[in-house]
Short mmCIF file of C-alpha atoms and ligand atoms in Angstrom, two decimals:
data_model
loop_
_atom_site.label_atom_id
_atom_site.label_comp_id
_atom_site.label_asym_id
_atom_site.label_seq_id
_atom_site.Cartn_x
_atom_site.Cartn_y
_atom_site.Cartn_z
CA UNK A 1 0.00 0.00 0.00
CA UNK A 2 1.07 3.55 -0.72
CA UNK A 3 -0.45 6.33 1.40
CA UNK A 4 0.05 9.23 -0.98
CA UNK A 5 0.15 7.63 -4.39
CA UNK A 6 0.42 10.89 -6.35
CA UNK A 7 3.46 12.27 -4.56
CA UNK A 8 5.22 9.05 -3.65
CA UNK A 9 5.22 7.71 -7.22
CA UNK A 10 5.69 11.00 -9.02
CA UNK A 11 7.95 10.92 -12.10
CA UNK A 12 11.36 12.51 -11.49
CA UNK A 13 10.77 15.56 -13.65
CA UNK A 14 7.53 16.56 -11.94
CA UNK A 15 9.10 15.89 -8.52
CA UNK A 16 12.06 18.12 -9.31
CA UNK A 17 9.77 20.91 -10.47
CA UNK A 18 8.00 20.80 -7.10
CA UNK A 19 11.31 20.65 -5.26
CA UNK A 20 12.60 23.73 -7.02
CA UNK A 21 9.45 25.73 -6.34
CA UNK A 22 9.41 24.75 -2.69
CA UNK A 23 13.15 25.33 -2.32
CA UNK A 24 12.84 28.87 -3.62
CA UNK A 25 9.97 29.59 -1.21
CA UNK A 26 11.98 28.16 1.70
CA UNK A 27 15.06 30.20 0.86
CA UNK A 28 13.00 33.37 0.60
CA UNK A 29 11.36 32.63 3.93
CA UNK A 30 14.59 32.02 5.85
CA UNK A 31 16.29 35.00 4.22
CA UNK A 32 13.45 37.27 5.25
CA UNK A 33 12.91 35.98 8.77
CA UNK A 34 16.03 34.32 10.21
CA UNK A 35 18.98 36.71 10.75
CA UNK A 36 21.40 33.75 10.82
CA UNK A 37 20.52 32.72 7.26
CA UNK A 38 20.47 36.27 5.93
CA UNK A 39 23.98 36.80 7.26
CA UNK A 40 25.23 33.49 5.84
CA UNK A 41 23.77 34.28 2.41
CA UNK A 42 25.29 37.76 2.49
CA UNK A 43 28.69 36.34 3.38
CA UNK A 44 28.41 33.95 0.44
CA UNK A 45 27.39 36.82 -1.81
CA UNK A 46 24.04 35.32 -2.79
CA UNK A 47 20.35 36.08 -2.41
CA UNK A 48 17.48 33.60 -2.81
CA UNK A 49 16.87 34.98 -6.31
CA UNK A 50 20.24 33.54 -7.41
CA UNK A 51 19.01 30.00 -6.89
CA UNK A 52 17.42 29.26 -10.23
CA UNK A 53 17.88 25.49 -10.44
CA UNK A 54 18.31 22.57 -8.05
CA UNK A 55 21.97 22.49 -9.03
CA UNK A 56 22.37 26.01 -7.69
CA UNK A 57 21.73 24.66 -4.20
CA UNK A 58 25.43 23.82 -4.00
CA UNK A 59 26.14 27.57 -3.86
CA UNK A 60 24.21 27.89 -0.58
CA UNK A 61 26.22 27.62 2.67
CA UNK A 62 25.83 24.68 5.04
CA UNK A 63 24.17 24.75 8.45
CA UNK A 64 25.71 22.81 11.34
CA UNK A 65 24.71 21.70 14.81
CA UNK A 66 27.08 24.36 16.12
CA UNK A 67 25.02 27.01 14.30
CA UNK A 68 21.90 25.73 16.01
CA UNK A 69 23.67 25.83 19.35
CA UNK A 70 24.80 29.40 18.77
CA UNK A 71 21.19 30.36 18.11
CA UNK A 72 19.86 28.63 21.22
CA UNK A 73 17.02 28.38 22.00
CA UNK A 74 14.68 29.97 19.44
CA UNK A 75 16.72 32.21 17.15
CA UNK A 76 16.53 29.84 14.20
CA UNK A 77 12.73 29.96 14.21
CA UNK A 78 11.28 31.52 11.07
CA UNK A 79 7.89 32.40 12.58
CA UNK A 80 6.87 34.38 15.68
CA UNK A 81 6.44 32.28 18.85
CA UNK A 82 2.70 32.93 18.59
CA UNK A 83 2.63 30.49 15.70
CA UNK A 84 4.70 27.77 17.36
CA UNK A 85 2.54 25.01 18.84
CA UNK A 86 5.17 22.36 19.66
CA UNK A 87 8.78 22.28 20.83
CA UNK A 88 11.13 19.29 20.84
CA UNK A 89 14.83 19.04 21.65
CA UNK A 90 17.79 16.69 21.29
CA UNK A 91 21.30 16.63 22.68
CA UNK A 92 23.80 19.18 21.47
CA UNK A 93 27.56 18.86 21.59
CA UNK A 94 27.77 20.68 24.92
CA UNK A 95 25.27 21.23 27.70
CA UNK A 96 22.86 23.04 25.41
CA UNK A 97 20.28 20.93 23.63
CA UNK A 98 19.22 21.58 20.04
CA UNK A 99 15.74 23.07 20.16
CA UNK A 100 13.25 22.73 17.31
CA UNK A 101 9.75 24.15 16.81
CA UNK A 102 6.64 23.35 14.78
CA UNK A 103 3.65 25.38 13.62
CA UNK A 104 0.23 23.71 13.55
CA UNK A 105 0.81 23.15 9.83
CA UNK A 106 4.22 21.59 10.51
CA UNK A 107 2.65 19.14 12.97
CA UNK A 108 0.09 18.35 10.25
CA UNK A 109 2.80 17.76 7.61
CA UNK A 110 4.78 15.60 10.02
CA UNK A 111 1.69 13.53 10.85
CA UNK A 112 1.00 12.97 7.16
CA UNK A 113 4.61 11.98 6.48
CA UNK A 114 4.55 9.60 9.43
CA UNK A 115 1.26 8.13 8.13
CA UNK A 116 3.09 7.61 4.82
CA UNK A 117 6.01 6.05 6.64
CA UNK A 118 3.89 3.69 8.72
CA UNK A 119 2.06 2.61 5.56
CA UNK A 120 5.38 1.89 3.85
CA UNK A 121 6.33 -0.16 6.91
CA UNK A 122 3.21 -2.28 6.52
CA UNK A 123 0.70 -0.55 8.82
CA UNK A 124 -2.86 0.42 7.93
CA UNK A 125 -6.26 1.19 9.39
CA UNK A 126 -7.26 -1.59 11.70
CA UNK A 127 -3.72 -2.16 12.93
CA UNK A 128 -2.84 -1.72 16.59
CA UNK A 129 0.51 -0.02 17.02
CA UNK A 130 2.56 -0.74 20.14
CA UNK A 131 4.61 2.46 20.23
CA UNK A 132 7.59 1.97 22.52
CA UNK A 133 9.55 5.02 21.36
CA UNK A 134 9.99 7.46 24.25
CA UNK A 135 7.41 10.22 24.63
CA UNK A 136 8.75 13.63 25.59
CA UNK A 137 11.27 16.05 24.16
CA UNK A 138 12.52 13.18 21.96
CA UNK A 139 10.62 13.19 18.67
CA UNK A 140 10.17 9.40 18.42
CA UNK A 141 7.11 8.86 20.61
CA UNK A 142 4.93 11.75 19.53
CA UNK A 143 6.07 11.53 15.90
CA UNK A 144 4.86 7.95 15.54
CA UNK A 145 1.79 8.69 17.64
CA UNK A 146 0.47 11.49 15.45
CA UNK A 147 1.23 9.52 12.29
CA UNK A 148 -0.66 6.49 13.61
CA UNK A 149 -3.71 8.61 14.43
CA UNK A 150 -3.56 10.30 11.02
CA UNK A 151 -3.45 6.88 9.41
CA UNK A 152 -6.47 5.78 11.40
CA UNK A 153 -4.66 2.97 13.20
CA UNK A 154 -5.02 2.42 16.95
CA UNK A 155 -1.97 3.49 18.88
CA UNK A 156 -0.88 2.30 22.31
CA UNK A 157 1.30 5.11 23.72
CA UNK A 158 3.31 2.74 25.89
CA UNK A 159 6.61 4.71 25.59
CA UNK A 160 9.94 3.20 26.70
CA UNK A 161 10.68 1.25 29.87
CA UNK A 162 8.57 -0.80 32.28
CA UNK A 163 9.29 -3.79 30.09
CA UNK A 164 7.35 -6.47 31.95
CA UNK A 165 4.20 -4.36 31.79
CA UNK A 166 4.79 -3.97 28.05
CA UNK A 167 4.83 -7.74 27.64
CA UNK A 168 1.49 -8.02 29.43
CA UNK A 169 0.03 -5.32 27.17
CA UNK A 170 1.35 -7.11 24.09
CA UNK A 171 -0.33 -10.28 25.23
CA UNK A 172 -3.63 -8.72 26.24
CA UNK A 173 -4.16 -5.98 23.62
CA UNK A 174 -2.89 -7.94 20.62
CA UNK A 175 -0.91 -5.20 18.85
CA UNK A 176 0.01 -5.99 15.23
CA UNK A 177 2.81 -3.45 14.68
CA UNK A 178 5.70 -2.63 16.97
CA UNK A 179 7.64 0.63 16.84
CA UNK A 180 10.77 1.06 18.97
CA UNK A 181 14.52 1.21 18.79
CA UNK A 182 15.86 -2.10 17.45
CA UNK A 183 17.83 -2.77 20.62
CA UNK A 184 14.78 -2.26 22.83
CA UNK A 185 12.74 -4.62 20.64
CA UNK A 186 15.35 -7.34 21.19
CA UNK A 187 15.29 -6.65 24.90
CA UNK A 188 11.49 -6.92 24.91
CA UNK A 189 11.78 -10.28 23.16
CA UNK A 190 14.16 -11.50 25.81
CA UNK A 191 12.01 -10.35 28.71
CA UNK A 192 8.95 -11.90 27.06
CA UNK A 193 10.79 -15.19 26.81
CA UNK A 194 11.75 -15.01 30.49
CA UNK A 195 8.09 -14.45 31.29
CA UNK A 196 7.16 -17.50 29.25
CA UNK A 197 5.49 -15.46 26.47
CA UNK A 198 6.38 -16.52 22.94
CA UNK A 199 6.23 -13.91 20.18
CA UNK A 200 4.85 -16.68 17.96
CA UNK A 201 1.68 -16.55 20.06
CA UNK A 202 1.39 -12.75 19.64
CA UNK A 203 -0.22 -10.94 16.72
CA UNK A 204 2.72 -8.85 15.50
CA UNK A 205 3.25 -8.64 11.71
CA UNK A 206 5.68 -5.79 11.23
CA UNK A 207 8.26 -3.84 13.23
CA UNK A 208 9.40 -0.29 12.41
CA UNK A 209 12.78 0.31 13.97
CA UNK A 210 15.14 3.28 14.05
CA UNK A 211 16.65 6.15 16.03
CA UNK A 212 19.96 4.28 16.33
CA UNK A 213 22.29 2.35 14.01
CA UNK A 214 21.55 -1.33 13.43
CA UNK A 215 22.61 -3.99 10.96
CA UNK A 216 21.36 -6.70 8.61
CA UNK A 217 22.39 -9.22 11.25
CA UNK A 218 20.09 -7.51 13.76
CA UNK A 219 17.31 -7.42 11.19
CA UNK A 220 17.55 -11.18 10.73
CA UNK A 221 17.51 -11.67 14.50
CA UNK A 222 14.53 -9.36 15.00
CA UNK A 223 12.56 -11.01 12.20
CA UNK A 224 13.23 -14.44 13.62
CA UNK A 225 12.72 -13.67 17.31
CA UNK A 226 9.66 -11.45 16.89
CA UNK A 227 8.17 -13.35 13.96
CA UNK A 228 7.74 -10.14 11.92
CA UNK A 229 9.21 -8.23 8.99
CA UNK A 230 11.48 -5.44 10.23
CA UNK A 231 11.99 -2.12 8.43
CA UNK A 232 14.39 0.72 9.07
CA UNK A 233 13.05 4.23 9.76
CA UNK A 234 15.27 7.28 9.83
CA UNK A 235 14.91 10.85 10.94
CA UNK A 236 16.38 13.55 13.12
CA UNK A 237 14.86 16.29 15.23
CA UNK A 238 16.55 19.08 13.28
CA UNK A 239 14.97 17.97 10.02
CA UNK A 240 11.58 16.97 11.52
CA UNK A 241 11.86 13.81 13.63
CA UNK A 242 11.09 10.25 12.50
CA UNK A 243 9.64 9.95 9.01
CA UNK A 244 12.28 11.66 6.91
CA UNK A 245 13.00 8.31 5.26
CA UNK A 246 11.78 4.73 5.60
CA UNK A 247 12.15 1.35 3.97
CA UNK A 248 9.15 -0.18 2.26
CA UNK A 249 8.30 -3.56 3.73
CA UNK A 250 8.09 -5.05 0.23
CA UNK A 251 11.77 -4.53 -0.67
CA UNK A 252 13.43 -3.73 2.69
CA UNK A 253 16.45 -2.52 0.77
CA UNK A 254 17.20 1.12 1.53
CA UNK A 255 15.05 3.93 2.88
CA UNK A 256 12.92 6.09 0.57
CA UNK A 257 13.57 9.76 1.38
CA UNK A 258 10.34 11.78 1.15
CA UNK A 259 11.78 13.98 -1.54
CA UNK A 260 8.77 16.20 -2.06
CA UNK A 261 9.52 17.53 1.48
CA UNK A 262 13.30 17.15 1.79
CA UNK A 263 16.24 17.43 -0.58
CA UNK A 264 18.97 14.93 0.31
CA UNK A 265 22.58 15.43 -0.75
CA UNK A 266 25.71 13.45 -0.01
CA UNK A 267 28.90 15.44 0.50
CA UNK A 268 32.50 14.59 1.17
CA UNK A 269 32.84 15.60 4.85
CA UNK A 270 36.39 16.84 4.24
CA UNK A 271 36.14 18.78 0.98
CA UNK A 272 32.41 19.53 1.45
CA UNK A 273 31.87 18.86 -2.27
CA UNK A 274 28.68 17.06 -3.34
CA UNK A 275 29.20 13.40 -4.28
CA UNK A 276 27.34 11.46 -6.99
CA UNK A 277 24.72 8.78 -6.35
CA UNK A 278 26.23 5.60 -4.98
CA UNK A 279 29.19 7.19 -3.23
CA UNK A 280 29.29 7.20 0.55
CA UNK A 281 29.61 10.46 2.42
CA UNK A 282 27.79 12.74 4.82
CA UNK A 283 24.06 13.21 4.43
CA UNK A 284 22.84 16.80 4.10
CA UNK A 285 19.18 17.87 4.18
CA UNK A 286 17.23 20.91 3.07
CA UNK A 287 13.61 21.07 4.22
CA UNK A 288 11.09 22.19 1.61
CA UNK A 289 7.83 22.65 3.49
CA UNK A 290 8.67 23.46 7.09
CA UNK A 291 7.45 26.76 8.51
CA UNK A 292 8.74 27.17 12.07
CA UNK A 293 12.14 25.55 11.73
CA UNK A 294 13.28 25.29 8.12
CA UNK A 295 16.78 23.92 7.64
CA UNK A 296 19.01 24.71 4.70
CA UNK A 297 21.80 22.27 3.80
CA UNK A 298 21.88 20.88 7.32
CA UNK A 299 24.88 18.62 7.88
CA UNK A 300 23.55 15.53 9.68
CA UNK A 301 27.01 13.95 10.23
CA UNK A 302 25.41 10.62 9.31
CA UNK A 303 27.37 8.60 6.75
CA UNK A 304 25.45 6.85 3.97
CA UNK A 305 24.92 6.82 0.19
CA UNK A 306 21.92 7.37 -2.12
CA UNK A 307 20.45 4.89 -4.57
CA UNK A 308 18.24 6.21 -7.42
CA UNK A 309 17.30 2.81 -8.86
CA UNK A 310 13.59 2.07 -9.25
CA UNK A 311 12.05 0.08 -6.40
CA UNK A 312 9.63 -2.84 -6.65
CA UNK A 313 7.16 -0.99 -4.41
CA UNK A 314 6.55 1.68 -7.06
CA UNK A 315 7.82 4.63 -5.04
CA UNK A 316 10.02 6.90 -7.12
CA UNK A 317 11.75 8.61 -4.20
CA UNK A 318 15.48 8.01 -3.96
CA UNK A 319 16.64 5.50 -1.34
CA UNK A 320 19.32 6.11 1.25
CA UNK A 321 21.27 3.11 2.41
CA UNK A 322 21.60 2.22 6.07
CA UNK A 323 23.47 4.79 8.11
CA UNK A 324 26.86 3.18 8.66
CA UNK A 325 28.51 5.69 10.96
CA UNK A 326 29.02 9.35 11.79
CA UNK A 327 31.54 11.96 10.82
CA UNK A 328 31.64 13.16 14.43
CA UNK A 329 31.92 11.34 17.75
CA UNK A 330 28.23 11.24 18.73
CA UNK A 331 27.15 8.02 20.44
CA UNK A 332 23.59 6.80 20.75
CA UNK A 333 23.02 5.19 24.15
CA UNK A 334 19.58 3.61 24.54
CA UNK A 335 18.28 6.01 21.93
CA UNK A 336 19.74 9.10 23.61
CA UNK A 337 22.32 11.06 21.64
CA UNK A 338 25.46 11.54 23.70
CA UNK A 339 28.54 13.55 22.84
CA UNK A 340 31.74 12.75 24.79
CA UNK A 341 32.19 16.51 25.20
CA UNK A 342 28.99 16.66 27.27
CA UNK A 343 30.31 14.04 29.71
CA UNK A 344 33.60 15.90 29.79
CA UNK A 345 31.81 19.11 30.78
CA UNK A 346 30.20 17.28 33.72
CA UNK A 347 33.57 15.88 34.84
CA UNK A 348 35.29 19.24 34.54
CA UNK A 349 32.96 20.70 37.11
CA UNK A 350 34.17 18.24 39.73
CA UNK A 351 37.33 19.20 41.56
CA UNK A 352 38.34 15.77 42.74
CA UNK A 353 38.75 14.25 39.26
CA UNK A 354 41.20 14.80 36.42
CA UNK A 355 40.22 15.43 32.79
CA UNK A 356 41.47 11.93 31.95
CA UNK A 357 38.49 9.77 31.18
CA UNK A 358 37.25 7.04 28.94
CA UNK A 359 33.74 6.06 27.93
CA UNK A 360 33.18 2.34 27.51
CA UNK A 361 29.97 1.20 25.84
CA UNK A 362 28.77 -2.40 25.99
CA UNK A 363 25.55 -4.13 25.09
CA UNK A 364 24.21 -6.41 27.84
CA UNK A 365 20.88 -8.19 27.37
CA UNK A 366 20.45 -6.04 24.26
CA UNK A 367 20.59 -2.84 26.29
CA UNK A 368 23.40 -0.32 26.07
CA UNK A 369 25.54 0.08 29.16
CA UNK A 370 27.73 3.14 29.47
CA UNK A 371 30.68 3.08 31.85
CA UNK A 372 32.54 6.31 32.52
CA UNK A 373 36.05 5.66 33.80
CA UNK A 374 37.63 8.74 35.27
CA UNK A 375 40.84 9.36 37.15
CA UNK A 376 40.61 10.70 40.62
CA UNK A 377 43.06 13.54 41.26
CA UNK A 378 45.92 13.26 43.79
CA UNK A 379 43.99 15.74 45.92
CA UNK A 380 40.78 13.77 45.72
CA UNK A 381 42.50 10.47 46.37
CA UNK A 382 41.36 8.79 49.54
CA UNK A 383 41.46 5.27 50.88
CA UNK A 384 37.99 5.63 52.20
CA UNK A 385 35.61 3.55 50.12
CA UNK A 386 32.64 5.57 51.34
CA UNK A 387 34.06 8.84 50.05
CA UNK A 388 34.76 7.31 46.64
CA UNK A 389 31.30 5.84 46.36
CA UNK A 390 29.76 9.19 47.21
CA UNK A 391 31.78 10.85 44.49
CA UNK A 392 30.77 8.21 41.95
CA UNK A 393 27.14 8.70 42.86
CA UNK A 394 27.46 12.45 42.50
CA UNK A 395 28.95 12.17 39.02
CA UNK A 396 26.30 9.62 37.98
CA UNK A 397 23.60 12.01 39.18
CA UNK A 398 25.07 14.98 37.32
CA UNK A 399 25.36 12.98 34.09
CA UNK A 400 21.78 11.78 34.45
CA UNK A 401 20.55 15.31 35.06
CA UNK A 402 22.34 16.84 32.10
CA UNK A 403 22.04 14.04 29.57
CA UNK A 404 19.21 11.81 30.68
CA UNK A 405 21.35 8.67 30.55
CA UNK A 406 22.39 6.45 33.40
CA UNK A 407 26.14 5.87 33.47
CA UNK A 408 28.16 3.57 35.67
CA UNK A 409 30.92 5.78 36.98
CA UNK A 410 34.17 4.07 37.91
CA UNK A 411 36.83 6.12 39.63
CA UNK A 412 40.31 4.90 38.85
CA UNK A 413 43.69 5.76 40.38
CA UNK A 414 45.69 8.71 39.12
CA UNK A 415 47.48 7.82 35.82
CA UNK A 416 45.50 4.59 35.39
CA UNK A 417 44.04 5.61 32.05
CA UNK A 418 46.53 4.99 29.32
CA UNK A 419 47.97 8.18 27.83
CA UNK A 420 47.88 8.23 24.07
CA UNK A 421 50.60 9.52 21.77
CA UNK A 422 48.21 11.38 19.53
CA UNK A 423 44.50 11.80 19.93
CA UNK A 424 43.18 10.55 23.24
CA UNK A 425 40.99 7.48 22.92
CA UNK A 426 37.90 8.71 24.68
CA UNK A 427 35.46 6.08 23.52
CA UNK A 428 35.70 2.31 23.50
CA UNK A 429 32.56 0.98 21.84
CA UNK A 430 32.31 -2.78 22.36
CA UNK A 431 28.82 -3.09 20.91
CA UNK A 432 28.52 -5.65 18.12
CA UNK A 433 25.46 -4.65 16.19
O1 LIG B 501 16.27 9.66 16.50
C1 LIG B 501 14.34 10.53 15.35
C2 LIG B 501 13.80 9.17 15.19
C3 LIG B 501 12.91 8.68 16.10
C4 LIG B 501 14.15 8.40 14.09
C5 LIG B 501 12.35 7.42 15.93
C6 LIG B 501 13.62 7.14 13.90
C7 LIG B 501 12.72 6.64 14.83
P1 LIG B 501 17.32 12.44 17.09
O2 LIG B 501 17.13 12.07 18.51
O3 LIG B 501 17.46 13.87 16.75
O4 LIG B 501 16.10 11.93 16.24
O5 LIG B 501 18.58 11.63 16.57
C8 LIG B 501 18.94 11.68 15.20
O6 LIG B 501 19.83 9.44 15.29
O7 LIG B 501 21.26 11.83 13.08
C9 LIG B 501 21.21 9.41 13.39
O8 LIG B 501 22.56 9.53 13.83
C10 LIG B 501 20.45 8.55 14.38
N1 LIG B 501 19.42 7.75 13.69
C11 LIG B 501 18.10 8.00 13.58
N2 LIG B 501 17.50 7.02 12.87
C12 LIG B 501 18.48 6.13 12.52
C13 LIG B 501 18.51 4.91 11.78
C14 LIG B 501 15.66 10.63 16.08
N3 LIG B 501 17.41 4.36 11.26
C15 LIG B 501 20.13 10.79 14.94
N4 LIG B 501 19.73 4.31 11.62
C16 LIG B 501 20.48 10.73 13.47
C17 LIG B 501 20.85 4.83 12.12
C18 LIG B 501 19.70 6.62 13.03
N5 LIG B 501 20.87 5.97 12.84
#
């Protein structure tokens, strides 16, 4: 099934005509109402009128997460606050989160795109969607929720956590679609098994998984353990939230980017030059229909490639391949974006520790476990176990408060963390995904 047959199967030429028209409108809007963009355009010596073709987009400067941080919290908004009906946020590189806003029309567009996405993933009216993405500032929960309602499916807003209760709900309510991070879905499967509930006895048909990197190996495991077909959904708060791109359940081979709403480019992260279809590089997005928070050539830092080949599902929108990595050091821990620099800023505020630290990430029972090893300073060094435990608890609490993730803090003796010759190795990621 295709939700929006006209737009999703539009021939390339017609699609590009719409893209160009919408791009020009977007550029005019940001130039007129966001001082940041006006300044950037002026520095580049261009005005929106200079962009006469889609190819001209390469003349427009990039936008980065740092730019969003510098304009914290609302200075990137292109409409007055009176017109903003929703605010979401995600982690930034330092203490400041990235804040995004939506007009009522934006929420409507997002809902429609999520209805499209859920349809591509195999959902329809009459389905019951077990939505285990977190509800809150994170876009996952509410994004799927509004899309499910727009589609006319029934949605269970179960959110993340409280896993045993989720298993009971799955058994009693008979949901047919599951939406969550792939790692949480595997964890759910494990807990269900421990509780003596077999997924084979449940009614699930399809799973729609994203918000963190995963692999074909994990897909096979999810499909087998949950007795479903599993599709990959991609998105990011800055560009909208979930529903920027999704695999169709028919092919499950790359994610269709909703190109009538977003222009995707791949660039070389070093030279910043656009790369042709098929070559891997950093994904860059320009929004075409957003009102409150348009983004122009936003550098996602996600590494992937684009595939223009026709798809068996009939959609004409280009497909992005799985995200294989990042061009920065962002980690995703249980769905929460974490930058090592944020942890560092927490540690730096504590006198008794040194700025020598290492983040170790493991996956235990399909859940991410973050250990922060940090050297205690000579001053802070004490033989008293109680004092050390108190300090560990304090750091854990500060990390939780700033980042929303639970870390196991391990104080180590001065000089215990190996000094590197070049770049310090701050992150040891042992997850096999
Ligand atoms: O993760 C939005 C989302 C919610 C997508 C639910 C899919 C499902 P942020 O919290 O802003 O938004 O994080 C965005 O997460 O730049 C990627 O690095 C990563 N990411 C998201 N989806 C995928 C995916 C949401 N399918 C960041 N595969 C992005 C790999 C993904 N990485």
